[in-house]
Coordinates of N, CA and C in Angstrom, one line a residue:
M1 N 21.1 0.9 27.1 CA 20.3 2.1 27.8 C 20.6 3.2 26.8
T2 N 19.5 3.9 26.8 CA 19.3 5.0 25.6 C 19.9 6.3 26.2
H3 N 20.8 6.8 25.5 CA 21.1 8.0 26.1 C 20.1 8.9 26.2
P4 N 20.0 10.0 27.4 CA 18.8 10.6 27.4 C 18.8 11.7 26.1
L5 N 19.8 12.3 25.4 CA 19.5 13.1 24.3 C 19.0 12.2 23.2
F6 N 18.9 10.9 23.0 CA 18.2 10.5 21.9 C 16.7 9.5 22.4
D7 N 16.3 10.0 23.7 CA 15.3 9.2 24.1 C 13.8 9.8 23.5
I8 N 13.0 9.1 23.0 CA 11.8 9.8 22.2 C 10.8 8.9 22.8
R9 N 10.8 8.0 23.9 CA 9.8 7.0 24.3 C 8.6 7.8 24.7
G10 N 7.5 7.4 24.3 CA 6.5 8.1 24.8 C 5.5 9.2 23.8
R11 N 6.6 9.8 22.8 CA 6.4 10.7 22.1 C 5.5 10.3 20.9
V12 N 4.6 11.2 20.6 CA 3.4 10.8 19.4 C 4.1 11.0 18.3
A13 N 4.3 10.3 17.4 CA 4.8 10.5 16.0 C 3.7 10.5 14.7
L14 N 3.6 11.2 14.1 CA 2.9 10.8 12.8 C 3.7 10.8 11.7
V15 N 3.8 9.8 10.6 CA 4.3 9.6 9.7 C 3.5 9.6 8.4
T16 N 3.6 10.5 7.5 CA 2.6 10.1 6.2 C 3.3 9.2 5.3
G17 N 2.1 8.8 4.4 CA 2.7 7.5 3.3 C 3.5 6.6 3.9
S18 N 2.8 6.0 4.9 CA 3.5 4.9 5.5 C 3.0 3.8 5.5
S19 N 2.7 3.3 4.6 CA 1.9 2.1 4.6 C 2.9 1.2 4.0
R20 N 3.9 1.6 3.4 CA 5.0 0.7 2.8 C 6.3 1.4 2.5
G21 N 7.2 0.8 2.0 CA 8.5 1.3 1.6 C 9.3 2.5 2.5
I22 N 9.5 3.4 2.4 CA 10.5 4.0 3.4 C 9.7 4.6 4.4
G23 N 8.3 5.1 4.2 CA 7.7 5.5 5.5 C 7.3 4.3 6.5
Q24 N 7.3 3.1 6.0 CA 6.7 1.8 6.9 C 8.1 1.9 7.7
A25 N 9.3 2.0 7.1 CA 10.4 1.6 7.6 C 10.8 2.5 8.7
L26 N 10.4 3.9 8.6 CA 10.8 5.1 9.2 C 9.3 4.9 10.7
A27 N 8.7 4.5 10.2 CA 7.7 4.4 11.5 C 8.1 3.0 12.1
R28 N 8.9 1.8 11.6 CA 9.2 1.1 12.3 C 10.3 1.6 13.4
G29 N 11.3 2.2 12.9 CA 12.4 2.7 13.7 C 11.8 3.5 14.9
L30 N 10.7 4.5 14.6 CA 10.2 5.0 15.6 C 9.5 4.3 16.8
L31 N 9.0 3.2 16.3 CA 8.5 2.3 17.3 C 9.3 1.6 18.0
E32 N 10.4 1.1 17.3 CA 11.5 0.3 18.1 C 12.1 1.3 19.2
A33 N 12.1 2.5 19.0 CA 12.6 3.3 19.8 C 11.8 4.1 21.0
G34 N 10.5 3.4 20.9 CA 9.4 3.7 21.9 C 8.7 4.6 21.8
A35 N 8.5 5.4 20.4 CA 7.4 6.3 20.3 C 6.0 5.7 19.8
V36 N 5.1 6.5 20.3 CA 3.6 6.1 19.7 C 3.5 6.5 18.3
V37 N 3.2 5.8 17.4 CA 3.3 6.3 16.1 C 1.9 5.8 15.4
V38 N 1.5 6.9 14.8 CA 0.4 7.1 14.3 C 0.9 6.9 12.1
I39 N 0.6 5.9 11.9 CA 0.7 5.6 10.2 C -0.1 6.1 9.5
N40 N 0.2 6.8 8.5 CA -1.0 7.6 7.4 C -0.9 7.1 6.1
G41 N -2.0 6.9 5.3 CA -2.3 6.7 4.1 C -3.8 6.8 3.8
R42 N -3.9 6.5 2.3 CA -5.4 6.7 2.0 C -6.5 5.6 2.1
D43 N -5.5 4.4 2.0 CA -6.0 2.9 2.1 C -6.2 2.4 3.5
E44 N -7.5 2.2 3.7 CA -7.5 2.0 5.2 C -7.4 0.3 5.1
S45 N -7.4 -0.4 4.4 CA -7.3 -1.8 4.4 C -5.6 -2.0 4.3
R46 N -5.0 -1.3 3.5 CA -3.6 -1.2 3.6 C -2.7 -0.9 4.7
L47 N -3.4 0.3 5.3 CA -3.1 0.7 6.5 C -3.0 -0.5 7.6
R48 N -4.3 -1.1 7.8 CA -4.5 -1.9 8.6 C -3.4 -3.0 8.6
Q49 N -3.3 -3.5 7.4 CA -2.2 -4.6 6.9 C -0.7 -4.2 7.4
A50 N -0.4 -2.8 7.4 CA 0.9 -2.1 7.8 C 1.1 -2.2 9.1
A51 N -0.3 -2.1 9.7 CA -0.1 -2.0 11.1 C 0.1 -3.1 11.9
D52 N -0.2 -4.4 11.3 CA -0.1 -5.8 11.6 C 1.6 -5.9 11.3
E53 N 1.9 -5.6 10.3 CA 3.3 -5.8 9.8 C 4.1 -5.1 10.8
L54 N 3.9 -3.9 11.4 CA 4.6 -3.1 12.5 C 4.4 -3.5 13.8
A55 N 3.4 -4.4 14.0 CA 3.2 -4.8 15.4 C 4.1 -5.4 16.2
P56 N 5.2 -6.4 15.6 CA 6.3 -6.6 16.3 C 7.5 -5.4 16.7
A57 N 7.3 -4.5 16.1 CA 8.5 -3.5 16.4 C 7.7 -2.8 17.2
A58 N 6.4 -2.5 17.5 CA 5.8 -1.8 18.7 C 5.8 -2.4 19.8
E59 N 5.8 -4.0 19.7 CA 6.0 -4.8 20.9 C 7.3 -4.6 21.3
A60 N 8.3 -4.7 20.5 CA 9.6 -4.5 21.0 C 10.0 -3.2 21.6
G61 N 9.5 -2.0 21.1 CA 9.6 -1.0 21.8 C 8.8 -0.4 22.9
G62 N 7.7 -1.5 23.3 CA 6.8 -1.2 24.5 C 5.8 -0.3 24.0
T63 N 5.6 -0.3 22.8 CA 4.6 1.2 22.3 C 3.4 0.4 21.6
V64 N 3.0 1.5 21.1 CA 1.7 0.8 20.0 C 1.7 1.8 18.9
V65 N 1.1 1.2 17.8 CA 1.0 1.6 16.6 C -0.5 2.1 16.4
H66 N -1.1 3.1 15.7 CA -2.3 3.6 15.3 C -2.4 3.8 14.1
T67 N -3.6 4.1 13.1 CA -3.5 4.4 11.7 C -4.5 5.5 11.8
A68 N -4.2 6.3 10.7 CA -5.4 7.5 10.3 C -5.4 7.7 8.8
A69 N -6.4 7.3 8.3 CA -6.7 7.3 6.9 C -7.1 8.5 6.4
F70 N -6.1 9.6 5.7 CA -6.8 10.7 5.1 C -5.8 11.2 4.0
D71 N -6.1 12.1 3.0 CA -5.7 12.6 1.8 C -4.7 13.6 1.8
V72 N -3.5 13.5 2.0 CA -2.7 14.5 2.5 C -2.2 15.6 1.4
T73 N -3.0 15.4 0.5 CA -3.1 16.4 -0.7 C -4.6 17.3 -0.6
D74 N -5.3 16.9 0.3 CA -6.6 17.8 0.2 C -6.8 18.2 1.8
A75 N -6.8 19.7 1.5 CA -6.7 20.6 2.9 C -7.7 20.3 3.9
A76 N -8.9 20.0 3.0 CA -10.2 19.5 4.5 C -9.6 18.3 5.1
S77 N -9.4 17.2 4.2 CA -9.2 15.9 4.3 C -7.9 16.1 5.6
V78 N -7.0 16.7 5.3 CA -5.8 17.0 6.3 C -6.3 17.7 7.5
T79 N -7.1 18.3 7.7 CA -7.4 19.4 8.6 C -8.1 18.3 9.8
A80 N -9.2 17.6 9.3 CA -10.1 16.6 9.9 C -9.3 15.4 10.3
G81 N -8.4 15.0 9.4 CA -7.4 13.7 9.4 C -6.8 14.1 10.8
V82 N -5.9 15.2 11.0 CA -4.9 15.5 12.0 C -5.8 15.7 13.4
A83 N -6.8 16.4 13.3 CA -7.6 16.6 14.4 C -8.0 15.5 15.1
E84 N -8.4 14.4 14.3 CA -9.1 13.3 14.7 C -8.0 12.6 15.3
A85 N -6.9 12.4 15.1 CA -5.7 11.7 15.1 C -5.4 12.0 16.6
E86 N -5.0 13.4 16.4 CA -4.7 13.9 18.0 C -5.5 13.9 18.9
D87 N -6.9 14.0 18.9 CA -8.0 13.6 19.9 C -8.0 12.2 19.9
R88 N -7.5 11.1 19.3 CA -7.7 9.7 19.7 C -6.5 9.3 20.3
V89 N -5.4 9.8 20.0 CA -3.9 9.5 20.3 C -3.4 10.4 21.3
G90 N -3.3 11.4 21.0 CA -2.5 12.3 21.8 C -1.9 13.6 20.8
P91 N -1.5 14.5 21.2 CA -1.0 15.6 20.2 C 0.3 15.3 19.8
V92 N 0.8 15.6 18.4 CA 1.8 15.0 17.7 C 3.0 15.8 18.2
D93 N 4.0 15.0 18.4 CA 5.4 15.6 19.1 C 6.1 15.5 17.9
I94 N 6.1 14.7 17.0 CA 7.2 14.5 15.9 C 6.1 14.4 14.6
L95 N 6.4 15.3 13.5 CA 5.7 14.9 12.3 C 6.7 14.7 11.3
V96 N 6.6 13.3 10.6 CA 7.3 12.9 9.3 C 6.6 13.1 8.1
N97 N 7.2 14.2 7.6 CA 6.4 14.5 6.1 C 7.1 13.6 4.8
N98 N 6.4 12.3 4.9 CA 7.2 11.5 4.1 C 6.4 11.3 2.8
A99 N 5.2 11.3 2.7 CA 4.5 11.0 1.2 C 5.0 11.4 0.0
G100 N 5.0 10.8 -0.9 CA 5.6 11.1 -2.0 C 5.4 10.2 -3.1
T101 N 5.7 10.5 -4.5 CA 5.4 9.8 -5.7 C 6.4 10.2 -6.6
Q102 N 6.8 9.3 -7.7 CA 7.7 9.7 -8.8 C 7.0 9.4 -10.1
L103 N 7.2 10.4 -10.8 CA 6.7 10.1 -12.6 C 7.6 10.4 -13.2
R104 N 8.2 9.4 -14.1 CA 9.5 9.8 -15.0 C 9.0 9.8 -16.6
A105 N 9.3 11.0 -17.2 CA 9.1 11.4 -18.5 C 9.9 12.4 -19.0
P106 N 10.4 12.4 -20.1 CA 11.1 13.5 -20.7 C 10.3 14.7 -20.4
L107 N 11.0 15.8 -20.2 CA 10.2 16.9 -19.7 C 9.3 17.7 -20.8
L108 N 9.8 17.4 -22.1 CA 8.7 17.9 -23.1 C 7.3 17.2 -23.4
D109 N 7.5 15.8 -22.9 CA 6.3 14.9 -22.8 C 5.7 14.8 -21.8
F110 N 6.0 15.6 -20.6 CA 5.4 15.7 -19.2 C 4.1 16.4 -19.4
A111 N 3.1 15.4 -19.0 CA 1.6 16.0 -18.9 C 1.2 16.8 -17.9
E112 N 0.5 17.8 -18.1 CA 0.0 18.7 -17.1 C -0.4 18.0 -15.8
P113 N -1.4 17.2 -16.2 CA -2.0 16.4 -14.9 C -1.2 15.7 -14.1
D114 N 0.0 15.3 -14.7 CA 1.2 14.6 -13.8 C 2.1 15.6 -12.9
W115 N 2.2 16.9 -13.8 CA 2.8 17.8 -13.1 C 2.2 18.1 -11.8
H116 N 0.8 18.4 -11.7 CA 0.0 18.9 -10.5 C 0.1 17.7 -9.8
R117 N 0.0 16.7 -10.1 CA -0.1 15.5 -9.3 C 1.2 14.8 -8.4
I118 N 2.2 15.4 -9.1 CA 3.6 15.0 -8.4 C 3.7 16.3 -7.5
L119 N 3.3 17.5 -7.8 CA 3.8 18.8 -7.0 C 2.5 18.6 -5.9
D120 N 1.5 18.1 -5.8 CA 0.6 18.1 -4.7 C 0.9 17.0 -3.9
T121 N 1.3 15.8 -4.5 CA 1.7 14.8 -3.8 C 3.2 15.0 -2.7
N122 N 4.1 15.7 -3.5 CA 5.8 15.8 -2.9 C 5.7 17.0 -2.2
L123 N 5.0 18.2 -2.6 CA 5.2 19.3 -2.0 C 4.2 19.9 -1.2
T124 N 3.0 20.0 -1.8 CA 1.8 20.6 -1.2 C 1.2 19.9 0.2
S125 N 1.2 18.5 0.0 CA 1.4 17.8 1.1 C 1.9 18.2 2.4
A126 N 3.1 18.3 2.4 CA 4.0 18.8 3.5 C 3.8 20.0 3.9
F127 N 3.2 20.9 3.3 CA 2.5 22.3 3.5 C 1.4 22.0 4.3
L128 N 0.4 21.5 3.7 CA -0.8 21.2 4.6 C -0.7 20.3 5.7
V129 N 0.0 19.4 5.8 CA 0.0 18.5 7.1 C 0.8 19.2 8.0
G130 N 1.8 19.9 7.5 CA 3.0 20.6 8.4 C 2.3 21.8 8.9
R131 N 1.5 22.3 8.2 CA 0.3 23.6 8.6 C -0.3 22.9 10.0
A132 N -0.8 22.0 9.6 CA -1.8 21.6 10.4 C -1.6 21.1 11.9
V133 N -0.3 20.3 12.0 CA 0.6 19.8 13.1 C 0.9 21.1 13.9
A134 N 1.9 21.9 13.1 CA 2.6 23.1 13.5 C 1.5 24.1 14.7
A135 N 0.4 23.9 14.0 CA -0.4 25.0 15.0 C -0.5 24.6 16.3
G136 N -0.6 23.4 16.4 CA -0.7 22.9 18.0 C 0.7 23.0 18.4
M137 N 1.7 22.5 17.9 CA 2.8 22.8 18.3 C 3.5 23.8 18.9
V138 N 3.0 25.0 18.0 CA 3.1 26.5 18.3 C 2.5 26.5 19.7
L139 N 1.5 26.4 19.9 CA 0.6 26.5 21.3 C 1.5 25.9 22.5
R140 N 2.1 24.6 22.0 CA 2.8 23.6 23.2 C 4.0 24.3 23.3
G141 N 5.0 24.9 22.5 CA 6.0 25.5 22.6 C 7.1 24.6 22.1
H142 N 6.7 23.4 21.4 CA 7.9 22.5 21.2 C 7.5 21.6 19.9
G143 N 8.1 20.8 19.4 CA 7.8 19.9 18.5 C 9.1 19.8 17.3
K144 N 8.7 18.5 16.7 CA 9.7 18.0 15.5 C 9.2 17.8 14.1
I145 N 9.7 18.4 13.4 CA 9.1 18.1 11.9 C 10.4 17.9 11.2
V146 N 10.0 16.3 10.6 CA 11.3 15.8 9.6 C 10.7 15.8 8.1
N147 N 11.0 16.5 7.3 CA 10.5 16.2 5.9 C 11.3 15.3 5.2
I148 N 10.9 14.3 4.3 CA 11.6 13.5 3.5 C 12.0 14.3 2.1
C149 N 13.4 14.8 2.1 CA 13.7 15.2 0.9 C 14.3 14.0 0.0
S150 N 15.5 14.5 -0.9 CA 15.9 13.5 -1.9 C 17.2 14.1 -2.0
L151 N 18.1 13.1 -2.6 CA 19.2 13.6 -3.4 C 19.0 14.4 -4.6
Q152 N 17.8 14.2 -5.1 CA 17.6 15.2 -6.3 C 16.8 16.4 -5.7
S153 N 17.1 16.8 -4.2 CA 16.9 18.4 -3.9 C 18.0 18.9 -4.3
E154 N 19.0 18.2 -4.6 CA 20.5 18.9 -5.0 C 21.0 18.6 -6.7
V155 N 20.6 17.5 -7.0 CA 21.0 17.5 -8.0 C 20.1 16.3 -9.0
V156 N 20.3 16.2 -10.4 CA 18.9 15.7 -11.2 C 19.7 14.9 -12.3
R157 N 18.5 13.8 -12.9 CA 19.4 12.9 -13.9 C 18.3 13.4 -14.8
P158 N 18.2 12.9 -16.0 CA 17.3 13.2 -17.2 C 16.1 12.4 -17.1
G159 N 14.8 12.9 -17.3 CA 13.5 12.0 -17.2 C 12.8 12.5 -15.8
I160 N 13.7 13.3 -14.7 CA 13.0 13.2 -13.5 C 12.8 14.8 -13.0
A161 N 12.8 15.6 -13.9 CA 12.8 17.2 -13.8 C 11.8 17.7 -12.7
P162 N 10.6 17.1 -13.2 CA 9.2 17.9 -11.9 C 9.7 17.0 -10.8
Y163 N 10.2 15.9 -10.5 CA 10.4 15.2 -9.1 C 11.7 16.1 -8.5
A164 N 12.5 16.6 -9.1 CA 13.7 17.2 -8.8 C 13.1 18.4 -8.1
A165 N 12.1 19.3 -9.1 CA 11.7 20.4 -8.9 C 10.6 20.3 -7.5
T166 N 10.2 19.2 -7.3 CA 9.4 19.3 -6.2 C 10.3 18.9 -4.7
K167 N 11.5 18.3 -4.9 CA 12.1 17.8 -3.7 C 13.2 19.2 -3.3
G168 N 13.2 20.0 -4.8 CA 14.1 21.1 -4.4 C 13.4 22.2 -3.4
A169 N 12.0 22.2 -4.0 CA 11.1 23.2 -3.4 C 11.0 22.7 -1.7
L170 N 11.0 21.4 -1.5 CA 11.0 20.7 -0.2 C 11.9 21.2 0.7
K171 N 12.9 21.1 0.2 CA 14.2 21.7 0.8 C 14.3 23.2 1.3
M172 N 13.6 24.0 0.4 CA 13.5 25.4 0.6 C 12.2 25.6 1.6
L173 N 11.3 24.9 1.6 CA 9.9 25.2 2.7 C 10.7 24.4 3.9
T174 N 11.5 23.5 3.9 CA 12.0 23.1 5.3 C 12.7 24.2 6.0
K175 N 13.5 25.1 5.0 CA 14.1 26.4 5.8 C 13.4 27.2 6.3
G176 N 12.0 27.5 5.4 CA 10.9 28.5 5.7 C 10.3 28.0 6.9
M177 N 10.0 27.1 6.8 CA 9.2 26.5 8.2 C 10.1 26.8 9.5
C178 N 11.4 26.4 9.1 CA 12.5 26.7 10.3 C 12.3 28.3 10.9
A179 N 12.4 29.1 9.7 CA 12.4 30.7 9.8 C 11.0 31.0 10.8
D180 N 9.9 30.4 10.3 CA 8.7 30.7 10.7 C 8.3 30.3 12.3
W181 N 8.9 28.7 12.3 CA 8.6 28.1 13.6 C 9.4 27.9 14.3
G182 N 10.9 28.0 14.2 CA 11.9 28.2 14.9 C 11.5 28.8 16.5
P183 N 11.5 30.3 16.2 CA 11.2 30.8 17.5 C 10.0 30.3 18.4
Q184 N 9.3 29.5 18.0 CA 8.2 28.8 19.1 C 8.7 27.6 19.2
G185 N 10.1 27.4 19.4 CA 10.2 25.8 19.7 C 10.0 24.6 18.9
I186 N 9.9 24.8 17.5 CA 10.0 23.8 16.6 C 11.0 23.5 15.8
Q187 N 11.6 22.6 16.0 CA 12.7 22.2 14.9 C 12.5 21.5 13.7
V188 N 12.7 22.5 12.4 CA 12.3 21.6 11.2 C 13.5 21.2 10.3
N189 N 13.8 20.1 10.1 CA 14.7 19.6 9.3 C 14.3 18.8 8.4
A190 N 15.3 18.1 7.5 CA 15.0 17.3 6.5 C 15.8 15.9 6.5
L191 N 15.5 14.9 6.0 CA 16.4 13.7 5.6 C 16.3 13.5 4.3
G192 N 17.3 13.6 3.3 CA 17.7 13.5 2.0 C 18.3 12.0 1.8
P193 N 17.4 11.1 1.3 CA 17.8 9.7 1.1 C 18.4 9.9 -0.3
G194 N 19.6 8.7 -0.7 CA 19.9 8.4 -2.0 C 19.2 7.7 -2.4
Y195 N 19.9 6.6 -3.4 CA 19.4 5.6 -4.2 C 19.1 4.3 -3.0
I196 N 17.9 4.3 -2.7 CA 17.4 3.1 -1.7 C 16.5 2.4 -2.4
E197 N 16.9 0.9 -1.9 CA 16.3 -0.1 -2.6 C 14.8 -0.5 -1.9
T198 N 13.7 -0.2 -2.8 CA 12.6 -0.3 -2.4 C 11.7 -1.2 -3.1
E199 N 10.3 -1.3 -3.0 CA 9.3 -2.1 -3.9 C 9.4 -1.0 -5.1
L200 N 9.2 0.7 -4.8 CA 9.1 1.2 -6.0 C 10.3 1.2 -7.2
T201 N 11.8 1.1 -6.2 CA 12.7 1.0 -7.0 C 13.1 -0.2 -7.6
R202 N 12.3 -1.2 -7.6 CA 12.6 -2.6 -7.6 C 13.3 -2.8 -9.1
P203 N 12.6 -2.1 -10.1 CA 13.0 -2.2 -11.3 C 14.4 -1.4 -11.8
L204 N 14.6 -0.7 -11.2 CA 15.8 0.0 -11.1 C 17.1 -0.8 -10.8
V205 N 16.6 -1.3 -9.5 CA 17.8 -2.2 -9.2 C 18.2 -3.3 -9.8
E206 N 17.0 -3.8 -10.6 CA 17.1 -5.1 -11.4 C 17.9 -4.8 -12.7
D207 N 18.0 -3.4 -13.1 CA 18.5 -3.0 -14.2 C 20.0 -3.2 -14.2
E208 N 20.8 -4.0 -14.5 CA 22.3 -4.1 -14.5 C 23.1 -3.2 -14.7
E209 N 22.5 -2.5 -15.7 CA 23.6 -1.2 -16.2 C 23.3 0.2 -14.9
F210 N 22.0 0.1 -14.7 CA 21.7 1.1 -13.5 C 22.4 1.0 -12.5
T211 N 22.3 -0.2 -11.9 CA 22.9 -0.7 -10.5 C 24.5 -0.6 -10.4
S212 N 25.0 -0.7 -11.8 CA 26.5 -0.8 -12.1 C 26.7 0.6 -11.8
W213 N 26.1 1.5 -12.1 CA 26.3 2.9 -12.4 C 25.8 3.5 -10.9
V214 N 25.1 3.2 -10.3 CA 24.7 3.4 -8.6 C 25.9 3.2 -7.8
R215 N 26.5 2.0 -8.0 CA 27.5 1.4 -7.2 C 28.6 2.1 -7.5
G216 N 29.1 2.4 -8.6 CA 30.3 3.0 -9.1 C 30.2 4.6 -8.8
R217 N 29.2 5.0 -8.7 CA 29.0 6.8 -8.7 C 28.9 7.0 -7.0
T218 N 28.6 5.8 -6.3 CA 28.3 5.9 -4.7 C 29.5 5.6 -4.1
P219 N 30.1 6.6 -3.1 CA 31.4 5.9 -2.1 C 31.3 4.4 -1.5
A220 N 30.1 4.5 -1.0 CA 29.7 3.4 -0.4 C 29.7 2.2 -1.1
G221 N 29.4 2.3 -2.3 CA 29.5 1.2 -3.1 C 28.5 0.1 -3.3
R222 N 27.4 0.9 -2.8 CA 26.0 -0.2 -3.0 C 24.8 0.7 -2.8
W223 N 23.4 0.2 -3.1 CA 22.2 0.8 -3.2 C 22.2 0.9 -1.5
G224 N 21.4 1.9 -0.9 CA 20.7 2.2 0.4 C 19.9 1.4 0.6
T225 N 19.5 0.9 1.9 CA 18.3 0.3 2.4 C 17.4 1.2 3.0
T226 N 16.1 1.0 3.2 CA 15.3 1.6 4.2 C 16.0 1.7 5.7
D227 N 16.6 0.9 6.1 CA 17.2 0.8 7.4 C 18.2 1.9 7.4
D228 N 18.9 2.0 6.5 CA 19.9 3.4 6.8 C 19.4 4.6 6.9
L229 N 18.2 4.9 6.5 CA 17.6 5.9 7.1 C 16.9 6.2 8.4
I230 N 16.8 5.0 9.3 CA 16.3 5.3 10.5 C 17.3 6.1 11.7
G231 N 18.1 5.8 11.4 CA 19.6 6.2 12.5 C 19.2 8.1 12.2
G232 N 19.3 8.5 10.8 CA 19.3 9.9 10.8 C 17.8 10.6 11.0
L233 N 16.7 9.8 11.0 CA 15.3 10.3 11.4 C 15.5 10.4 12.9
L234 N 16.3 9.2 13.7 CA 16.2 9.3 15.4 C 16.6 10.3 15.7
Y235 N 17.8 10.7 15.0 CA 18.6 11.9 15.3 C 18.0 13.1 15.3
L236 N 17.1 13.5 14.2 CA 16.5 14.7 13.9 C 15.2 15.0 14.7
A237 N 14.8 13.6 15.0 CA 13.6 13.8 16.0 C 13.5 13.7 17.5
S238 N 14.9 13.6 17.9 CA 15.3 13.4 19.2 C 15.6 14.8 19.9
P239 N 15.9 14.7 21.2 CA 16.4 16.3 22.0 C 17.9 16.6 21.3
A240 N 18.5 15.4 20.8 CA 19.9 15.7 20.4 C 20.0 16.8 19.3
A241 N 18.9 17.0 18.7 CA 19.0 18.0 17.7 C 18.2 19.3 18.0
D242 N 18.0 19.4 19.3 CA 17.3 20.8 19.7 C 18.0 21.9 18.9
F243 N 19.0 22.1 18.8 CA 19.7 23.0 18.0 C 20.2 23.0 16.7
V244 N 19.2 22.2 15.9 CA 19.6 22.2 14.6 C 18.3 22.6 13.8
G245 N 18.6 23.0 13.1 CA 17.3 23.5 12.5 C 17.5 24.1 10.6
G246 N 16.5 23.8 10.1 CA 16.7 24.0 8.5 C 17.5 23.3 7.7
Q247 N 18.0 22.4 8.6 CA 19.3 21.3 7.6 C 18.6 20.5 6.8
V248 N 19.2 19.8 6.0 CA 19.1 18.5 5.2 C 20.0 17.4 5.5
L249 N 19.9 16.6 6.2 CA 20.9 15.4 6.2 C 20.6 14.2 5.2
Y250 N 21.7 14.5 4.5 CA 21.7 13.4 3.0 C 22.2 12.0 3.5
V251 N 21.5 11.0 3.2 CA 21.9 9.6 3.5 C 21.9 8.9 2.2
D252 N 23.1 9.1 1.8 CA 23.4 8.8 0.3 C 24.5 7.9 -0.2
G253 N 25.3 7.6 0.7 CA 26.0 7.0 0.8 C 27.5 7.7 0.4
G254 N 27.3 9.1 0.3 CA 28.5 9.7 -0.2 C 28.4 10.3 -1.4
M255 N 27.2 10.1 -2.3 CA 26.8 10.4 -3.8 C 27.0 11.9 -4.1
S256 N 26.3 12.8 -3.1 CA 26.2 14.1 -3.1 C 27.6 14.9 -3.0
S257 N 28.4 13.9 -2.5 CA 29.8 14.8 -2.1 C 30.9 14.5 -3.1
V258 N 30.9 13.8 -4.3 CA 31.9 13.6 -5.1 C 31.6 13.6 -6.2
L259 N 32.3 13.8 -7.2 CA 32.2 14.1 -8.9 C 32.3 12.7 -9.7

């Protein structure tokens, strides 16, 4: 039996960028906990496939999964997409700003269009979707927003400066959202994944030298899995975190805590 402080059954959750990887895993965790989940992405066919993959989790949680295809980097698309999803499914109680991308290149060689792309995807999207969803949360006087930051919100390696810049800014946007919306009963926090094994990080996982470095550098001695992130999200999305605001919960096997 779920402790009442962690009960999110029946809550409506919107997870951006959730057709695969970390986003899909987070959506699965919310479904298994009984939340009604709206998954988001730009590709409708991929979203339908993801919904089919998530159907067993929805069945296990006694709930249902919906899809909402819209571009989180486009203000008009976000406004229309959020409004349509809320009209169809219900007011969003939990927003997970997960949409993100990674572009690696030495900073001197980093192209300006790529800079704008990574900024729009990793940072501007959280502002746009957060603003659209928070408008209703403010009127209702409650809501949970969880931004997906990164270990790179705190530290950086060569070749990923723009990514780290977006994730560092997202950390501060989380705190700013808390300052603005906390008085209206909205808790805004963030989850900071460390090195997580996903489809996108598969080349790094298969790089023996890099994986050896990750294992040696991480007190837990391994890569993280997407399942490792679910517990932290469920906590931040639940009444258990009603007095937690503007915080980043790092789920990184301890990497950010040691030299």
